[in-house]
Tab-separated table of C-alpha atoms and ligand atoms in Angstrom:
chain	number	residue	atom	x	y	z
A	1	MET	CA	51.306	80.351	-31.277
A	2	LYS	CA	50.569	77.744	-28.594
A	3	ASN	CA	52.863	77.476	-25.579
A	4	ASN	CA	54.297	73.942	-25.643
A	5	SER	CA	57.002	74.289	-23.019
A	6	HIS	CA	55.336	72.288	-20.228
A	7	ASN	CA	56.583	68.810	-19.419
A	8	TYR	CA	53.437	66.672	-19.271
A	9	SER	CA	53.056	63.437	-17.279
A	10	PRO	CA	52.467	60.310	-19.385
A	11	GLU	CA	48.814	60.010	-18.297
A	12	SER	CA	48.169	63.485	-19.740
A	13	LEU	CA	49.605	62.478	-23.109
A	14	MET	CA	47.821	59.121	-23.554
A	15	MET	CA	44.942	60.759	-25.469
A	16	SER	CA	46.984	62.563	-28.105
A	17	TYR	CA	50.733	61.880	-28.209
A	18	GLY	CA	52.253	60.779	-31.508
A	19	TYR	CA	49.116	61.399	-33.583
A	20	LYS	CA	48.562	64.313	-35.976
A	21	PRO	CA	44.821	64.865	-36.660
A	22	GLU	CA	45.655	66.950	-39.738
A	23	LEU	CA	46.985	63.806	-41.448
A	24	SER	CA	43.605	62.066	-40.924
A	25	GLU	CA	40.905	64.579	-41.964
A	26	GLY	CA	41.033	66.166	-38.488
A	27	ALA	CA	39.691	63.039	-36.760
A	28	ILE	CA	40.324	63.447	-33.016
A	29	LYS	CA	41.173	59.740	-32.729
A	30	PRO	CA	43.458	57.822	-35.068
A	31	PRO	CA	41.524	55.781	-37.613
A	32	ILE	CA	42.424	52.106	-37.969
A	33	PHE	CA	44.921	52.003	-40.840
A	34	GLN	CA	43.590	48.741	-42.243
A	35	THR	CA	46.146	48.492	-45.032
A	36	SER	CA	48.885	46.033	-45.920
A	37	THR	CA	51.140	48.362	-47.901
A	38	PHE	CA	51.956	52.067	-48.403
A	39	VAL	CA	52.486	54.029	-51.609
A	40	PHE	CA	55.955	55.588	-52.070
A	41	LYS	CA	56.137	59.094	-53.567
A	42	THR	CA	59.226	58.153	-55.616
A	43	ALA	CA	61.496	55.141	-56.137
A	44	GLU	CA	64.290	57.029	-54.336
A	45	GLU	CA	62.043	57.411	-51.294
A	46	GLY	CA	61.232	53.671	-51.286
A	47	LYS	CA	64.940	52.840	-51.452
A	48	ALA	CA	65.725	55.202	-48.550
A	49	PHE	CA	62.930	53.698	-46.385
A	50	PHE	CA	64.228	50.154	-46.938
A	51	GLU	CA	67.819	51.095	-46.122
A	52	VAL	CA	66.733	52.217	-42.652
A	53	ALA	CA	64.216	49.433	-42.055
A	54	TYR	CA	66.725	46.698	-42.898
A	55	GLY	CA	69.514	48.293	-40.876
A	56	LEU	CA	71.701	48.911	-43.960
A	57	ARG	CA	72.402	52.426	-42.647
A	58	SER	CA	71.324	54.328	-39.535
A	59	LYS	CA	68.645	56.995	-39.589
A	60	GLY	CA	69.708	60.546	-40.445
A	61	GLU	CA	69.460	63.358	-37.877
A	62	ASN	CA	65.825	64.362	-38.565
A	63	GLU	CA	64.849	61.377	-40.656
A	64	GLU	CA	61.724	59.406	-39.700
A	65	GLN	CA	61.251	55.763	-40.641
A	66	GLY	CA	58.933	55.917	-43.659
A	67	LEU	CA	55.910	53.650	-43.977
A	68	ILE	CA	56.583	50.618	-46.177
A	69	TYR	CA	54.468	47.552	-45.384
A	70	SER	CA	52.389	46.696	-42.297
A	71	ARG	CA	54.683	43.841	-41.199
A	72	ILE	CA	57.438	46.453	-40.827
A	73	ASN	CA	55.374	49.417	-39.669
A	74	ASN	CA	51.899	50.907	-39.578
A	75	PRO	CA	50.602	54.195	-38.075
A	76	ASN	CA	48.553	52.376	-35.405
A	77	LEU	CA	51.638	50.371	-34.368
A	78	GLU	CA	53.786	53.490	-34.353
A	79	ILE	CA	51.409	55.664	-32.286
A	80	LEU	CA	51.041	52.891	-29.711
A	81	GLU	CA	54.803	52.321	-29.494
A	82	ASN	CA	55.475	56.045	-29.084
A	83	ARG	CA	52.966	56.259	-26.234
A	84	LEU	CA	54.336	53.197	-24.453
A	85	CYS	CA	57.834	54.745	-24.548
A	86	LEU	CA	56.602	57.604	-22.358
A	87	TRP	CA	55.906	55.436	-19.294
A	88	ASP	CA	59.252	53.637	-19.224
A	89	ARG	CA	61.163	56.640	-20.655
A	90	SER	CA	62.739	54.386	-23.253
A	91	ASP	CA	64.164	55.223	-26.693
A	92	ASP	CA	61.997	52.780	-28.570
A	93	CYS	CA	59.320	50.107	-28.269
A	94	ALA	CA	58.225	47.096	-30.327
A	95	VAL	CA	54.685	45.763	-29.988
A	96	PHE	CA	54.016	42.069	-30.659
A	97	GLU	CA	51.004	39.859	-31.290
A	98	SER	CA	51.429	38.290	-27.817
A	99	GLY	CA	53.528	38.519	-24.668
A	100	MET	CA	55.046	35.149	-25.594
A	101	SER	CA	56.124	36.416	-29.010
A	102	ALA	CA	57.777	39.428	-27.311
A	103	ILE	CA	59.586	37.109	-24.875
A	104	SER	CA	60.615	34.476	-27.421
A	105	THR	CA	61.857	37.113	-29.882
A	106	VAL	CA	64.093	38.668	-27.187
A	107	LEU	CA	65.454	35.254	-26.146
A	108	MET	CA	66.175	34.282	-29.755
A	109	GLU	CA	67.805	37.597	-30.676
A	110	PHE	CA	70.196	37.762	-27.734
A	111	LEU	CA	71.056	34.057	-27.246
A	112	LYS	CA	72.977	31.735	-29.568
A	113	PRO	CA	74.158	28.089	-29.402
A	114	GLY	CA	76.637	27.581	-26.541
A	115	ASP	CA	75.359	30.529	-24.491
A	116	LEU	CA	74.294	30.460	-20.850
A	117	LEU	CA	71.037	32.040	-19.642
A	118	VAL	CA	70.263	32.840	-15.994
A	119	TYR	CA	66.540	33.207	-15.262
A	120	SER	CA	64.408	33.781	-12.192
A	121	SER	CA	61.942	31.105	-11.163
A	122	PRO	CA	59.058	30.889	-11.024
A	123	VAL	CA	58.359	32.532	-14.349
A	124	TYR	CA	55.191	32.563	-16.430
A	125	GLY	CA	54.403	28.976	-17.535
A	126	GLY	CA	54.920	29.747	-21.235
A	127	THR	CA	58.292	31.375	-20.563
A	128	ASP	CA	59.309	28.390	-18.435
A	129	HIS	CA	58.421	26.068	-21.328
A	130	PHE	CA	60.378	28.121	-23.855
A	131	ILE	CA	63.473	28.214	-21.629
A	132	ASN	CA	63.388	24.549	-20.598
A	133	HIS	CA	62.125	22.881	-23.788
A	134	LEU	CA	62.881	25.148	-26.764
A	135	LEU	CA	66.215	26.760	-25.840
A	136	PRO	CA	68.017	23.432	-25.131
A	137	ARG	CA	67.218	22.399	-28.730
A	138	ILE	CA	69.308	25.314	-29.990
A	139	GLY	CA	72.084	24.596	-27.485
A	140	VAL	CA	71.308	27.255	-24.885
A	141	GLU	CA	71.809	26.069	-21.315
A	142	SER	CA	69.990	27.796	-18.474
A	143	VAL	CA	70.145	28.050	-14.720
A	144	GLY	CA	67.179	29.105	-12.554
A	145	ILE	CA	67.616	31.453	-9.610
A	146	ARG	CA	65.101	32.227	-6.868
A	147	ALA	CA	64.230	35.209	-4.678
A	148	ASP	CA	65.857	33.512	-1.669
A	149	HIS	CA	69.259	33.306	-3.415
A	150	ASN	CA	71.637	36.165	-2.581
A	151	LYS	CA	74.370	37.620	-4.788
A	152	LYS	CA	76.977	35.113	-3.614
A	153	ASP	CA	74.638	32.147	-4.210
A	154	ILE	CA	73.878	33.327	-7.741
A	155	ILE	CA	77.546	33.823	-8.633
A	156	GLU	CA	78.301	30.331	-7.296
A	157	MET	CA	75.486	28.869	-9.398
A	158	ILE	CA	76.835	30.609	-12.523
A	159	GLU	CA	80.382	29.383	-11.821
A	160	ALA	CA	79.133	25.830	-11.159
A	161	THR	CA	77.894	25.540	-14.747
A	162	GLY	CA	81.486	25.832	-15.995
A	163	LYS	CA	80.137	28.230	-18.651
A	164	ALA	CA	80.371	31.534	-16.811
A	165	ASP	CA	82.274	33.072	-19.744
A	166	LYS	CA	79.273	32.232	-21.950
A	167	LEU	CA	76.735	34.094	-19.817
A	168	ALA	CA	74.747	36.126	-22.356
A	169	MET	CA	71.538	37.076	-20.585
A	170	ILE	CA	69.842	37.391	-17.206
A	171	TYR	CA	66.063	37.178	-17.515
A	172	LEU	CA	63.916	38.253	-14.575
A	173	GLU	CA	60.202	38.153	-13.935
A	174	THR	CA	59.435	40.239	-10.888
A	175	PRO	CA	57.174	40.110	-8.959
A	176	ALA	CA	56.916	36.515	-10.072
A	177	ASN	CA	53.756	34.978	-11.396
A	178	PRO	CA	52.076	33.482	-9.314
A	179	THR	CA	53.903	33.851	-5.983
A	180	ASN	CA	54.697	37.606	-5.925
A	181	ALA	CA	58.356	36.732	-5.141
A	182	VAL	CA	60.520	39.805	-5.840
A	183	MET	CA	63.923	39.794	-7.549
A	184	ASP	CA	66.537	42.540	-7.119
A	185	ILE	CA	66.997	44.094	-10.569
A	186	SER	CA	70.039	46.272	-9.779
A	187	MET	CA	71.841	43.390	-8.057
A	188	CYS	CA	71.318	41.250	-11.167
A	189	ARG	CA	72.727	44.060	-13.313
A	190	GLU	CA	75.858	44.075	-11.111
A	191	ILE	CA	76.191	40.312	-11.580
A	192	GLY	CA	75.721	40.615	-15.342
A	193	ASP	CA	78.353	43.344	-15.526
A	194	MET	CA	80.881	41.064	-13.784
A	195	TYR	CA	80.699	38.756	-16.812
A	196	LYS	CA	80.646	41.289	-19.634
A	197	THR	CA	83.669	41.673	-21.898
A	198	GLU	CA	84.810	43.990	-24.696
A	199	GLU	CA	83.014	41.742	-27.196
A	200	LYS	CA	79.820	40.953	-25.326
A	201	GLU	CA	77.290	42.561	-23.063
A	202	VAL	CA	75.264	40.503	-20.604
A	203	ILE	CA	71.704	41.597	-21.404
A	204	LEU	CA	69.363	42.093	-18.439
A	205	ALA	CA	65.736	41.619	-19.530
A	206	VAL	CA	62.837	42.126	-17.103
A	207	ASP	CA	59.250	40.938	-17.544
A	208	ASN	CA	57.407	43.848	-15.884
A	209	THR	CA	53.871	42.594	-16.622
A	210	TYR	CA	52.760	42.574	-12.964
A	211	MET	CA	53.811	46.143	-12.142
A	212	GLY	CA	54.226	48.043	-15.333
A	213	PRO	CA	54.196	50.369	-16.877
A	214	ILE	CA	52.895	52.420	-13.915
A	215	TRP	CA	54.542	51.166	-10.707
A	216	CYS	CA	57.992	50.042	-11.809
A	217	HIS	CA	60.439	51.197	-14.471
A	218	PRO	CA	63.081	48.453	-14.650
A	219	MET	CA	65.436	50.506	-16.843
A	220	GLU	CA	65.916	52.892	-13.896
A	221	HIS	CA	67.287	49.899	-11.970
A	222	GLY	CA	69.665	48.770	-14.709
A	223	ALA	CA	67.545	46.621	-17.050
A	224	HIS	CA	68.489	46.768	-20.738
A	225	LEU	CA	65.095	45.528	-21.916
A	226	VAL	CA	61.592	45.689	-20.425
A	227	ILE	CA	59.010	43.151	-21.568
A	228	TYR	CA	55.215	43.106	-21.211
A	229	SER	CA	52.338	40.851	-21.827
A	230	ALA	CA	50.115	43.727	-22.994
A	231	THR	CA	47.241	41.254	-22.756
A	232	LYS	CA	47.196	42.059	-19.048
A	233	TYR	CA	47.084	45.590	-17.520
A	234	ILE	CA	47.994	47.493	-20.688
A	235	GLY	CA	45.098	45.975	-22.663
A	236	GLY	CA	43.149	45.712	-19.421
A	237	HIS	CA	39.757	44.582	-20.715
A	238	SER	CA	40.403	40.865	-21.344
A	239	ASP	CA	39.591	41.289	-25.026
A	240	LEU	CA	42.951	41.014	-26.808
A	241	ILE	CA	46.367	39.307	-26.820
A	242	ALA	CA	49.525	41.418	-27.288
A	243	GLY	CA	53.065	42.016	-26.021
A	244	ALA	CA	55.699	44.753	-25.945
A	245	VAL	CA	59.462	45.197	-25.574
A	246	LEU	CA	61.148	48.496	-24.652
A	247	GLY	CA	64.755	49.584	-24.391
A	248	LYS	CA	67.619	51.644	-25.736
A	249	GLN	CA	67.823	52.234	-29.490
A	250	GLU	CA	70.798	49.916	-30.100
A	251	HIS	CA	68.979	46.934	-28.541
A	252	MET	CA	65.578	47.798	-29.994
A	253	ASN	CA	66.992	47.940	-33.532
A	254	ARG	CA	67.922	44.270	-33.126
A	255	VAL	CA	64.529	43.344	-31.651
A	256	LYS	CA	62.648	45.160	-34.420
A	257	ILE	CA	64.661	43.587	-37.226
A	258	LEU	CA	64.000	40.071	-35.886
A	259	ARG	CA	60.312	40.979	-35.512
A	260	THR	CA	60.232	42.054	-39.161
A	261	PHE	CA	61.484	38.638	-40.246
A	262	LEU	CA	59.411	36.568	-37.824
A	263	GLY	CA	56.374	38.670	-38.720
A	264	ASN	CA	54.987	38.623	-35.184
A	265	MET	CA	53.992	42.292	-34.880
A	266	ALA	CA	50.508	43.231	-33.633
A	267	SER	CA	47.767	44.015	-36.168
A	268	PRO	CA	46.426	47.573	-36.726
A	269	ASN	CA	43.180	46.559	-35.034
A	270	THR	CA	44.912	45.241	-31.897
A	271	CYS	CA	47.092	48.365	-31.768
A	272	TRP	CA	44.035	50.575	-31.997
A	273	LEU	CA	42.382	48.752	-29.079
A	274	LEU	CA	45.574	49.086	-27.016
A	275	THR	CA	45.805	52.811	-27.799
A	276	ARG	CA	42.281	53.193	-26.498
A	277	SER	CA	43.148	51.160	-23.375
A	278	LEU	CA	46.155	53.375	-22.613
A	279	GLU	CA	43.868	56.359	-22.018
A	280	THR	CA	42.491	54.754	-18.833
A	281	LEU	CA	45.563	52.718	-17.841
A	282	LYS	CA	46.532	54.750	-14.795
A	283	ILE	CA	43.067	55.122	-13.282
A	284	ARG	CA	42.331	51.426	-13.843
A	285	MET	CA	45.562	50.261	-12.240
A	286	ASP	CA	45.226	52.672	-9.315
A	287	GLN	CA	41.689	51.470	-8.605
A	288	GLN	CA	42.755	47.816	-8.920
A	289	MET	CA	45.568	48.451	-6.420
A	290	GLN	CA	43.214	50.181	-3.938
A	291	ASN	CA	40.851	47.207	-4.120
A	292	ALA	CA	43.721	44.712	-3.768
A	293	LYS	CA	45.030	46.497	-0.669
A	294	ALA	CA	41.576	46.296	0.927
A	295	VAL	CA	41.194	42.591	0.060
A	296	ALA	CA	44.672	41.676	1.340
A	297	GLN	CA	44.143	43.553	4.627
A	298	LYS	CA	40.722	42.016	5.138
A	299	PHE	CA	41.854	38.399	4.686
A	300	ARG	CA	45.378	38.436	6.152
A	301	ASP	CA	44.191	36.770	9.354
A	302	HIS	CA	41.214	34.748	8.122
A	303	ASP	CA	40.916	31.280	9.686
A	304	MET	CA	40.465	29.531	6.289
A	305	ILE	CA	43.609	31.160	4.824
A	306	THR	CA	47.098	30.121	5.920
A	307	LYS	CA	48.998	32.834	4.026
A	308	VAL	CA	48.334	35.899	1.894
A	309	HIS	CA	51.114	36.714	-0.590
A	310	TYR	CA	50.920	40.458	-1.242
A	311	LEU	CA	53.754	42.970	-1.298
A	312	ASP	CA	52.162	45.229	1.317
A	313	LEU	CA	52.147	42.303	3.759
A	314	LEU	CA	55.884	41.546	3.441
A	315	GLU	CA	57.806	41.499	6.719
A	316	PRO	CA	59.252	45.011	7.253
A	317	ASN	CA	63.055	44.990	7.124
A	318	SER	CA	63.188	41.647	5.293
A	319	ARG	CA	65.262	41.523	2.089
A	320	SER	CA	62.102	41.219	-0.024
A	321	TYR	CA	60.574	44.230	1.717
A	322	ASP	CA	63.666	46.325	0.957
A	323	ILE	CA	63.490	45.328	-2.733
A	324	TYR	CA	59.763	46.098	-2.776
A	325	LYS	CA	60.311	49.598	-1.355
A	326	ARG	CA	63.256	50.308	-3.672
A	327	GLN	CA	61.793	48.959	-6.915
A	328	TYR	CA	58.052	49.562	-6.735
A	329	SER	CA	55.814	52.525	-6.050
A	330	SER	CA	52.800	50.317	-5.223
A	331	PRO	CA	52.071	46.813	-3.889
A	332	GLY	CA	50.241	46.020	-7.140
A	333	ALA	CA	46.894	44.315	-7.666
A	334	MET	CA	47.838	40.627	-7.719
A	335	ILE	CA	47.283	38.527	-4.599
A	336	SER	CA	47.953	34.851	-4.016
A	337	ILE	CA	46.351	33.104	-1.069
A	338	GLU	CA	47.007	29.734	0.494
A	339	ILE	CA	43.712	28.124	1.403
A	340	LYS	CA	43.685	25.973	4.553
A	341	GLY	CA	43.770	22.413	3.164
A	342	GLY	CA	44.757	21.160	-0.286
A	343	GLU	CA	43.460	20.958	-3.823
A	344	ALA	CA	39.925	19.954	-2.773
A	345	GLU	CA	39.541	23.003	-0.533
A	346	ALA	CA	41.078	25.299	-3.159
A	347	PHE	CA	38.681	23.942	-5.800
A	348	LYS	CA	35.693	24.316	-3.457
A	349	PHE	CA	36.665	27.953	-2.972
A	350	LEU	CA	37.104	28.568	-6.709
A	351	ASN	CA	33.799	26.899	-7.590
A	352	ALA	CA	31.943	28.952	-4.977
A	353	LEU	CA	33.157	32.347	-6.221
A	354	ASN	CA	30.481	34.385	-7.860
A	355	LEU	CA	31.625	37.884	-8.864
A	356	PHE	CA	35.213	36.645	-9.379
A	357	LYS	CA	35.360	34.654	-12.604
A	358	LEU	CA	37.270	31.368	-12.717
A	359	ALA	CA	39.756	32.068	-15.505
A	360	VAL	CA	43.474	32.432	-16.172
A	361	SER	CA	44.997	35.764	-17.300
A	362	LEU	CA	45.128	38.869	-15.135
A	363	GLY	CA	45.138	42.647	-15.059
A	364	GLY	CA	41.682	43.120	-16.604
A	365	THR	CA	38.834	45.238	-15.286
A	366	GLU	CA	37.067	42.169	-13.888
A	367	SER	CA	38.431	40.122	-10.982
A	368	LEU	CA	39.684	36.634	-11.805
A	369	ALA	CA	40.730	33.603	-9.770
A	370	GLN	CA	42.652	30.501	-10.819
A	371	HIS	CA	44.659	27.534	-9.464
A	372	PRO	CA	48.307	27.920	-10.653
A	373	CYS	CA	49.371	24.375	-9.679
A	374	SER	CA	46.893	22.727	-12.074
A	375	MET	CA	46.334	25.581	-14.531
A	376	THR	CA	48.881	28.282	-15.532
A	377	HIS	CA	51.830	26.353	-14.089
A	378	ALA	CA	50.619	22.792	-14.824
A	379	GLY	CA	53.617	22.203	-17.101
A	380	VAL	CA	56.300	23.146	-14.561
A	381	ASP	CA	58.487	20.331	-13.169
A	382	PRO	CA	56.624	18.994	-10.044
A	383	ILE	CA	59.619	19.203	-7.681
A	384	ALA	CA	60.613	22.656	-8.875
A	385	LYS	CA	56.985	23.705	-8.505
A	386	ILE	CA	56.999	22.966	-4.775
A	387	GLN	CA	60.379	24.709	-4.316
A	388	MET	CA	58.876	27.810	-5.924
A	389	GLY	CA	55.873	27.749	-3.599
A	390	ILE	CA	53.285	26.752	-6.211
A	391	THR	CA	51.430	24.443	-3.841
A	392	GLU	CA	48.098	22.633	-4.236
A	393	ASN	CA	46.326	25.068	-1.913
A	394	LEU	CA	47.529	28.207	-3.734
A	395	VAL	CA	44.917	30.375	-5.456
A	396	ARG	CA	45.874	33.427	-7.516
A	397	LEU	CA	43.572	36.438	-7.530
A	398	SER	CA	43.701	39.245	-10.083
A	399	ILE	CA	41.805	42.160	-8.596
A	400	GLY	CA	39.618	44.260	-10.886
A	401	ILE	CA	37.838	47.604	-10.638
A	402	GLU	CA	34.594	46.401	-9.014
A	403	ASN	CA	33.339	47.808	-5.723
A	404	GLU	CA	35.705	46.635	-3.003
A	405	SER	CA	32.978	45.527	-0.566
A	406	ASP	CA	31.438	43.318	-3.267
A	407	LEU	CA	34.804	41.630	-3.815
A	408	ILE	CA	35.240	41.092	-0.079
A	409	TRP	CA	31.724	39.682	0.233
A	410	ASP	CA	32.391	37.225	-2.585
A	411	ILE	CA	35.645	35.914	-1.092
A	412	GLU	CA	34.095	35.691	2.370
A	413	GLN	CA	31.145	33.580	1.174
A	414	ALA	CA	33.438	31.308	-0.896
A	415	LEU	CA	35.638	30.713	2.162
A	416	GLU	CA	32.517	29.918	4.217
A	417	SER	CA	31.539	27.280	1.655
A	418	ILE	CA	34.783	25.365	2.407
A	419	LYS	CA	33.784	25.147	6.073
A	420	ASN	CA	30.418	23.691	5.059
A	421	MET	CA	32.244	21.119	2.938
A	422	SER	CA	34.223	19.799	5.937
A	423	VAL	CA	31.023	19.608	8.004
A	424	ARG	CA	29.403	17.385	5.406
A	425	MET	CA	32.407	15.031	5.128
B	1	LIG	C1	50.484	36.355	-19.510
B	1	LIG	C2	51.918	36.540	-19.237
B	1	LIG	C3	52.866	36.315	-20.248
B	1	LIG	C4	52.497	35.805	-21.621
B	1	LIG	O1	51.779	36.761	-22.345
B	1	LIG	P1	50.715	36.410	-23.511
B	1	LIG	O2	50.215	37.762	-23.891
B	1	LIG	O3	49.669	35.525	-22.923
B	1	LIG	O4	51.459	35.734	-24.611
B	1	LIG	C5	54.194	36.553	-19.933
B	1	LIG	N1	54.570	36.971	-18.713
B	1	LIG	C6	53.682	37.178	-17.722
B	1	LIG	C7	54.163	37.635	-16.377
B	1	LIG	C8	52.329	36.968	-17.947
B	1	LIG	O5	51.449	37.159	-16.955
């Protein structure tokens, strides 16, 4: 008999958890279950599987959801979801074909016509579009809050809508893409709880793409749902698009049923790639963070940079610093820098980078740079954009796993090229 009593850390379980080799000819790794449907042993079994999948009755004590059809479930999807649950210590997880499908499914499941949504800004450009262009069409009003608003400000903003009794969800993205602004998750839970009633909860959903699932566990701070673009750190190799939602069983049942009917689950192949990525998730993210720390330190006082936005450089004892220390176990691996000058100088810098690739997305093994104002956040309202700090000289860097001195060399030479530009003019 093997001794199984030890409580393993998630990184120790990423190679094996939730997979039984004996069900797959002893293969050490799960095969890709490239199948659309599954054969039932009996008609009674098929009926029982559907009852659970469609929420007609809840699962029995030791009952497992049986395999029916790959839009509802598939072994690759299930193994991946079980492993993701370990990091955030959640009851259940649903993996989607993109981060946007995870986000839009959550917004559609928990909001209905007449409801009020509070959301942090800036948010990812796609999320911003969904909230400001799609949700109004189904009668959902929203109000944006920022990191510089305190509890009193936020309550006043909710009351000013005249729809405080209709508050149904608070949606946070923290640290925010692309400014690294941090929102206080537990404070937002307190605000949400002020407006809950016997009939309705106020759902707190947190997009944890920048910090998760390693350096922040939003459910520990009061979030009901945690959302990821798994395209980023979780996938980590810039070769797939996927998303995930995690939370308590009661909320996840709702998310999974809507996913079944929208049909926006990830494919077996994507799930298999993500399962492989999870094996190296922690060492990749730790290395990316070490490199980011070195880059941020090196350039904090550079004469061609007016500001470096990185959590480790926050003013000690500021409100943001307190949130950073309370919510996160690392400063992360995303840095935004303000180049001295405007768009022309920022573009000169971007065009001169060599090892850094000029591309949107983030969290992959290779370092990337982009210009949020004209790229990821091009669609955001121009006035709001400035209020959020998405200025024309802002460049966002996603730090990869390369050698740190090579990254520093590349940034240094690209900054030098801006100086040469002004000489020529
Ligand atoms: C990329 C991203 C998304 C959208 O995810 P996709 O996988 O591209 O659909 C959502 N939130 C954040 C913070 C992101 O960086």
